[in-house]
Amino acid sequence: MIRDKFDAIVVGAGPSGNAAAYTMAKQGLKVLQLERGEYPGSKNVQGAILYADALEKIIPDFREDAPLERHVIEQRLWTMDDTSYVGMHYRSDDFNEEKPNRYTIIRAQFDRWFSGKVREAGAVLLCETTVTELLRDPQGRVIGVRTDRDGGTAFADVVILGEGVNGLVGQRSGLRPELKPDTVALAVKEMHFLPREVIESRFNLAGNEGVVIEAMGTITDGMTGTGFIYTNQESISIGIGCIVSDFAESGRTPYGLLEAFKRHPSVRPLLEGSECKEYAAHLIPEGGYNAMPELFGDGWIVVGDAGQFVNAVHREGSNLAMTTGRVAGETVVWLKRRREMATKANLAEYQRRLEETFVMKDLRKYRRIPDFLHRNKHIFGVYPKLLTAAAQTWFRVDGVDKRAKEKQIFQSFRSGRTLPGLIGDALKLARSWR
Amino acid sequence: MSDAPPNAPKPPAAGRAGTKRELPERFKAYRHVWVAIECEHGVVHPVSLELLGEGRKLADKRGVDLAGVVLAGDSLTAAQTAAAAFEHGADLVYTVTAPILAHYRNETYTRAMTDLVNAHQPEILLLGATNLGRDLAGSVATTLQTGLTADCTELAIDDEGSLAATRPTFGGSLLCTILTLNYRPQMATVRPRVMAMPAREPGRWGRIVEHPLDLSEEDVVTKVLRFIADRESDKAQLAYADIVVAGGLGLRSAENFQLVRALAEVLGGDYGGSRPLVQKGWITADRQIGQTGKTIRPKLYIAAGISGAIQHRVGVEGADTIVAINTDPNAPIFDFAHLGVVADAIELLPALTRAFQAHLSVNRLAG
Amino acid sequence: MHIVVCMKQVPDSAQIRVHPVTNTIMRQGVPTIINPYDLFALEEALRLRDRLGGEVTVLTMGPPMAEESLRKALTFGADRAVLLTDRAFAGSDTLATSFALAAALNKISQEFGEPPIVFTGKQTIDGDTAQVGPGIAKRLGLNQLTYVARIADLDPAAGTITVERRAEGGLQVLQTRLPVLITMLEGVNEIRRGSLDDAYRAARAQVVRWSAADAGITELARCGLKGSPTIVKKVFAPQGRAEKVRQVPTADRSADELAIDVIAAIFRTQPPLEDDLLRFAAGQ
């Protein structure tokens, strides 16, 4: 048992746990942080997007020393069938600003850096230490944790659970339900190494400029999911993810999907000659607002993926994680200053504060989307095919007159998806989007 | 504790910069290529003979003699070892014969070897990278304050007459060539089976130079109490097997490793694996094939699901035929394999086992 | 009893990649670990301390970030960590490394008590030379015990130690006098987990940091690149074989059909092999 008593114990050293621990330690609280991985970031999948705003609110000058790969100046959205894609690209020199808005990062490095900041701020981090259960007093209030190390108990006024999507502490302690396969996506990702110059010429980049490609369509073989490609300095992150229950139904493997995605004629040239460095899989909670567990209780708070704080539509997660971690930390500091206990009633302040942020507003706005996508899988199969076929009809010059081509395209949409179907999809999507 | 190794030469006055090209005056007399011949328990270690083959080439290139160095506990062992050295290419053999050398001890062997070097001044000294050789080489190099390159995969004489010792570096991702320009002797160790065994020339003979050892048992602190010989069954024959089947991470699970063993068994060969498998605990360390494991020179080597990092490559390059099975057509193993099959080893291995079984039984009946 | 364990922080070599164009090492995101062979030495030292009392000091030479590995060693239960770090050590070969470590060990003796046993792993996974341990032993006049599989007997009062040493074809049982340098064989023990208290203590411990001057080194010419007799002439990626690999076509072939093709190709490449195999099969 650690004899020192802490103001807070933070479970997990990912973006949410680090944000919470940093916020509290910076304000002079005594913080113990426990991470089950070998080092912060070791359990994280490499290659990701960093949203500057959320981090700026925690560490305003992070750009000075954080390991950032490239700032994103171009976003490509691809709708793909087996041989082609229809793309919407947005590229702007405005993104070459003094304080860029989005960066590609390599999580293992970034998390280490973030963790270094947390420790500089005064928190004590113990790695390779798994929390096995929450300790409660006779009244049921959480007062500490038990770990898998010998003599492994530690006590604190409040425990912040930032243990990630499938962290078992909260589940075992009955704080939140087990994950349901239809609200969790399984994403697999690979890092492919290429020389800097090759990446820059292939993606039309200079300096530290970066591109993000997000892709949907037949690459997920009719399942709810998307693929992505990010440019790092000397590597490309490529991945694909689908809802777990879809994998179970289809019998497809994530690895098989990724292989097919990599072999796609529009993707293969981007990876040509690269060396795959590592392969990793990660679960992403995509249930959204409706799948959210209780976020606080007597002596505990949930932050990050553990609380389903992911905006699946915009592929945002780490910014929600950092923001929930920061707000949780601020709430604990606020209670400490007022010399108030971390009771359930007092910790309700956490949710009140979160409601004021984009986190709850966005998640509430999109609360119907996960369900909509789940029920309308044809969105991922039918439309991409129709769209790419239309593009091909339109752009192929073959002696057919343009009016006939228009007609052909319209016909294909009607036979691919009935007119009422088309209208229905549009209405449903609009309703879910509101 | 003090920092004054016995037998140490005075460090050169100034400018120890290794890039300086001019060999210090006191080293100019250093000539000839030496190979330490291991003969513990009266058995000449094959690696020493392999090194003689390599040493012969270096000596010829330099136009100097090739000498074997024999440290032995009795004169019979010394004579038999010297004979083996001559038959494998040595022009002369230095012997130090004393009962206290019967068993290897760092103290006695380091003393004998450094005395010999200081007296007869070789330009190159090669040792086998066995436990004995590595234990001794580190001590000798430190005592003589000279450069030592371990586990070389290639030895050559460069344009300026220096020993260019090439070895894998950075954990076996690249090769590097290392020189010892301003110090003598230039020392290197080579692992067993890395170099080919030279042809034996029966009856070939040379000059024996005996050297005394001024050391008695009372002066030696370390005593050999016992030697517990390994049972025959404990010795992995992997390094000397004619056919080897090996697996890598492409097997995806420890259970699938039995597919490798099954094929090896049908072929009457031995089996092994790449370094990651040892690190994952799928196979024991004595089954590791590669730079830090066993170097093999079989007639047939089948690598299943092994990507072929340099660390592995240098351990198998001596094989007559390398068959690589890998799902990734860009895997580095296809750079040095003779036959390549882009396929999933998990499916192909059992098929190969079945097909070999069928082929051998049919042809046996026919024959 | 005071025991010192020399360790090295190494890149997790399984993950090192070479830049396909420049042939340089790409360090991006390559995690570092304690050289795995050193963990057997550390565990052996901790066991001796637990049995006989005393302290375990871990020592490493490396860049400032090597502190991580030392801290990890403290988590396993080591009592003290010393980091020898100085730009003067950059580019050290094994001889220069053993020079610096020997100086640091002398300093450790003065500051924290003379260690009757200094441990190292049998070799590192990045250099694989196995030379630094013997180098330290020689410089400090320690009796050298390499590839030790078991410490059979240790009598600090009498100043004697008996070990089983892995040699070619068997185990040597060696008895010698302290102080000694031991390089532990791999697989002889398993590193412990370390209690929560150890982890907490390690997280807050001060790692002792010494520069070359702190370690009492005055002859900088014997350190780093200058003090290294070996020089790296070139680093390069190996060439492929001149003769290209012959790929066995796999298109539209089932595993069993492919197996037959592969066997035929093997025997075409090396006809005598078929006879060898038939002889083996006949002998069964």
Coordinates of N, CA, C and O in Angstrom, one line a residue, chain B residues 26-80:
Chain B
R26 N 55.8 1.9 -33.2 CA 56.0 0.7 -32.5 C 55.1 -0.5 -33.0 O 55.3 -1.6 -32.7
F27 N 54.1 -0.2 -33.9 CA 53.3 -1.2 -34.4 C 53.8 -1.7 -35.8 O 53.2 -2.6 -36.4
K28 N 54.8 -1.0 -36.3 CA 55.2 -1.3 -37.7 C 55.7 -2.7 -37.9 O 55.7 -3.3 -39.0
A29 N 56.3 -3.2 -36.8 CA 56.9 -4.6 -36.9 C 55.8 -5.6 -36.8 O 56.1 -6.8 -37.0
Y30 N 54.6 -5.3 -36.5 CA 53.5 -6.3 -36.3 C 53.2 -6.9 -37.7 O 52.7 -6.2 -38.6
R31 N 53.4 -8.2 -37.9 CA 53.1 -8.9 -39.1 C 52.5 -10.2 -38.9 O 52.5 -10.8 -37.8
H32 N 51.9 -10.8 -39.9 CA 51.3 -12.1 -40.0 C 49.9 -12.1 -39.4 O 49.5 -11.3 -38.6
V33 N 49.2 -13.2 -39.8 CA 47.8 -13.3 -39.4 C 47.7 -14.5 -38.5 O 48.2 -15.6 -38.8
W34 N 47.1 -14.3 -37.3 CA 47.0 -15.4 -36.4 C 45.5 -15.8 -36.2 O 44.6 -15.0 -36.2
V35 N 45.4 -17.1 -36.0 CA 44.1 -17.7 -35.6 C 44.2 -18.5 -34.3 O 45.1 -19.4 -34.3
A36 N 43.4 -18.1 -33.4 CA 43.4 -18.9 -32.1 C 42.7 -20.3 -32.4 O 41.6 -20.3 -32.9
I37 N 43.4 -21.4 -32.0 CA 42.7 -22.7 -32.3 C 42.3 -23.2 -30.9 O 43.0 -23.5 -30.0
E38 N 40.9 -23.3 -30.8 CA 40.4 -23.9 -29.6 C 40.5 -25.4 -29.5 O 40.2 -26.1 -30.5
C39 N 41.0 -25.9 -28.4 CA 41.2 -27.3 -28.3 C 40.9 -27.8 -26.9 O 41.5 -28.7 -26.4
E40 N 39.9 -27.2 -26.3 CA 39.5 -27.6 -24.9 C 39.1 -29.1 -25.0 O 38.4 -29.5 -25.9
H41 N 39.5 -29.8 -23.9 CA 39.1 -31.2 -23.8 C 39.7 -32.0 -25.0 O 39.1 -33.0 -25.3
G42 N 40.7 -31.5 -25.6 CA 41.4 -32.3 -26.6 C 40.6 -32.3 -28.0 O 41.0 -33.0 -28.9
V43 N 39.5 -31.5 -28.1 CA 38.8 -31.5 -29.3 C 39.0 -30.1 -30.0 O 38.8 -29.1 -29.4
V44 N 39.4 -30.2 -31.2 CA 39.5 -28.9 -32.0 C 38.2 -28.4 -32.4 O 37.4 -29.1 -33.0
H45 N 37.9 -27.2 -32.0 CA 36.6 -26.6 -32.4 C 36.5 -26.3 -33.9 O 37.4 -25.7 -34.4
P46 N 35.5 -26.7 -34.6 CA 35.4 -26.5 -36.0 C 35.5 -25.0 -36.4 O 36.1 -24.7 -37.4
V47 N 35.0 -24.1 -35.5 CA 35.1 -22.7 -35.9 C 36.6 -22.3 -36.1 O 36.9 -21.4 -37.0
S48 N 37.5 -22.9 -35.4 CA 38.9 -22.5 -35.5 C 39.4 -22.9 -36.9 O 40.2 -22.1 -37.5
L49 N 39.0 -24.0 -37.4 CA 39.4 -24.5 -38.7 C 38.8 -23.6 -39.8 O 39.4 -23.3 -40.8
E50 N 37.5 -23.3 -39.6 CA 36.8 -22.4 -40.5 C 37.6 -21.1 -40.6 O 37.8 -20.5 -41.7
L51 N 38.1 -20.6 -39.5 CA 38.8 -19.3 -39.4 C 40.1 -19.4 -40.1 O 40.6 -18.5 -40.7
L52 N 40.7 -20.6 -40.1 CA 42.0 -20.8 -40.8 C 41.8 -20.6 -42.3 O 42.6 -20.0 -43.0
G53 N 40.6 -21.1 -42.8 CA 40.3 -21.0 -44.2 C 40.2 -19.5 -44.6 O 40.8 -19.0 -45.6
E54 N 39.6 -18.7 -43.7 CA 39.5 -17.3 -43.9 C 40.8 -16.6 -43.7 O 41.2 -15.7 -44.5
G55 N 41.5 -17.0 -42.7 CA 42.8 -16.4 -42.4 C 43.8 -16.6 -43.5 O 44.7 -15.7 -43.8
R56 N 43.7 -17.8 -44.2 CA 44.6 -18.1 -45.3 C 44.5 -17.0 -46.4 O 45.4 -16.5 -46.9
K57 N 43.2 -16.7 -46.7 CA 43.0 -15.7 -47.7 C 43.6 -14.3 -47.3 O 44.2 -13.6 -48.1
L58 N 43.4 -13.9 -46.1 CA 43.9 -12.7 -45.6 C 45.4 -12.6 -45.7 O 46.0 -11.7 -46.1
A59 N 46.0 -13.7 -45.2 CA 47.5 -13.8 -45.2 C 48.0 -13.7 -46.6 O 49.0 -13.0 -46.9
D60 N 47.4 -14.5 -47.5 CA 47.9 -14.4 -48.9 C 47.8 -13.0 -49.5 O 48.6 -12.6 -50.2
K61 N 46.6 -12.4 -49.2 CA 46.4 -11.0 -49.7 C 47.5 -10.1 -49.2 O 48.0 -9.2 -49.9
R62 N 47.9 -10.3 -47.9 CA 48.9 -9.4 -47.3 C 50.3 -9.9 -47.6 O 51.3 -9.2 -47.3
G63 N 50.4 -11.1 -48.1 CA 51.8 -11.7 -48.4 C 52.5 -12.0 -47.1 O 53.7 -11.8 -47.0
V64 N 51.8 -12.5 -46.1 CA 52.4 -12.9 -44.9 C 52.0 -14.3 -44.5 O 51.3 -15.0 -45.2
D65 N 52.5 -14.8 -43.4 CA 52.3 -16.1 -42.9 C 50.9 -16.2 -42.2 O 50.5 -15.2 -41.6
L66 N 50.4 -17.4 -42.2 CA 49.2 -17.7 -41.4 C 49.6 -18.6 -40.2 O 50.2 -19.7 -40.5
A67 N 49.4 -18.1 -39.0 CA 49.8 -18.9 -37.9 C 48.6 -19.3 -37.0 O 47.6 -18.6 -36.9
G68 N 48.7 -20.5 -36.5 CA 47.7 -21.0 -35.5 C 48.2 -20.8 -34.1 O 49.5 -20.8 -33.9
V69 N 47.4 -20.5 -33.2 CA 47.8 -20.3 -31.8 C 47.2 -21.4 -31.0 O 45.9 -21.5 -30.9
V70 N 48.0 -22.2 -30.4 CA 47.4 -23.3 -29.6 C 47.8 -23.2 -28.2 O 49.0 -23.2 -27.8
L71 N 46.8 -23.0 -27.3 CA 47.1 -23.0 -25.9 C 46.6 -24.4 -25.3 O 45.4 -24.6 -25.5
A72 N 47.4 -25.2 -24.8 CA 47.0 -26.5 -24.5 C 47.6 -27.0 -23.1 O 48.6 -26.4 -22.6
G73 N 46.9 -27.9 -22.5 CA 47.3 -28.4 -21.2 C 48.4 -29.5 -21.3 O 49.1 -29.7 -20.3
D74 N 48.5 -30.1 -22.4 CA 49.6 -31.2 -22.5 C 50.1 -31.2 -24.0 O 49.4 -30.7 -24.9
S75 N 51.3 -31.8 -24.1 CA 51.9 -31.7 -25.4 C 51.2 -32.6 -26.5 O 51.3 -32.3 -27.7
L76 N 50.5 -33.7 -26.1 CA 49.8 -34.5 -27.1 C 48.7 -33.6 -27.7 O 48.6 -33.6 -29.0
T77 N 47.9 -33.0 -26.9 CA 46.8 -32.1 -27.4 C 47.4 -31.1 -28.3 O 46.9 -30.8 -29.4
A78 N 48.5 -30.5 -27.8 CA 49.2 -29.4 -28.6 C 49.6 -29.9 -30.0 O 49.3 -29.2 -31.0
A79 N 50.2 -31.1 -30.0 CA 50.7 -31.6 -31.3 C 49.5 -32.0 -32.2 O 49.6 -31.6 -33.4
Q80 N 48.5 -32.6 -31.7 CA 47.4 -33.0 -32.5 C 46.7 -31.7 -33.0 O 46.2 -31.7 -34.2

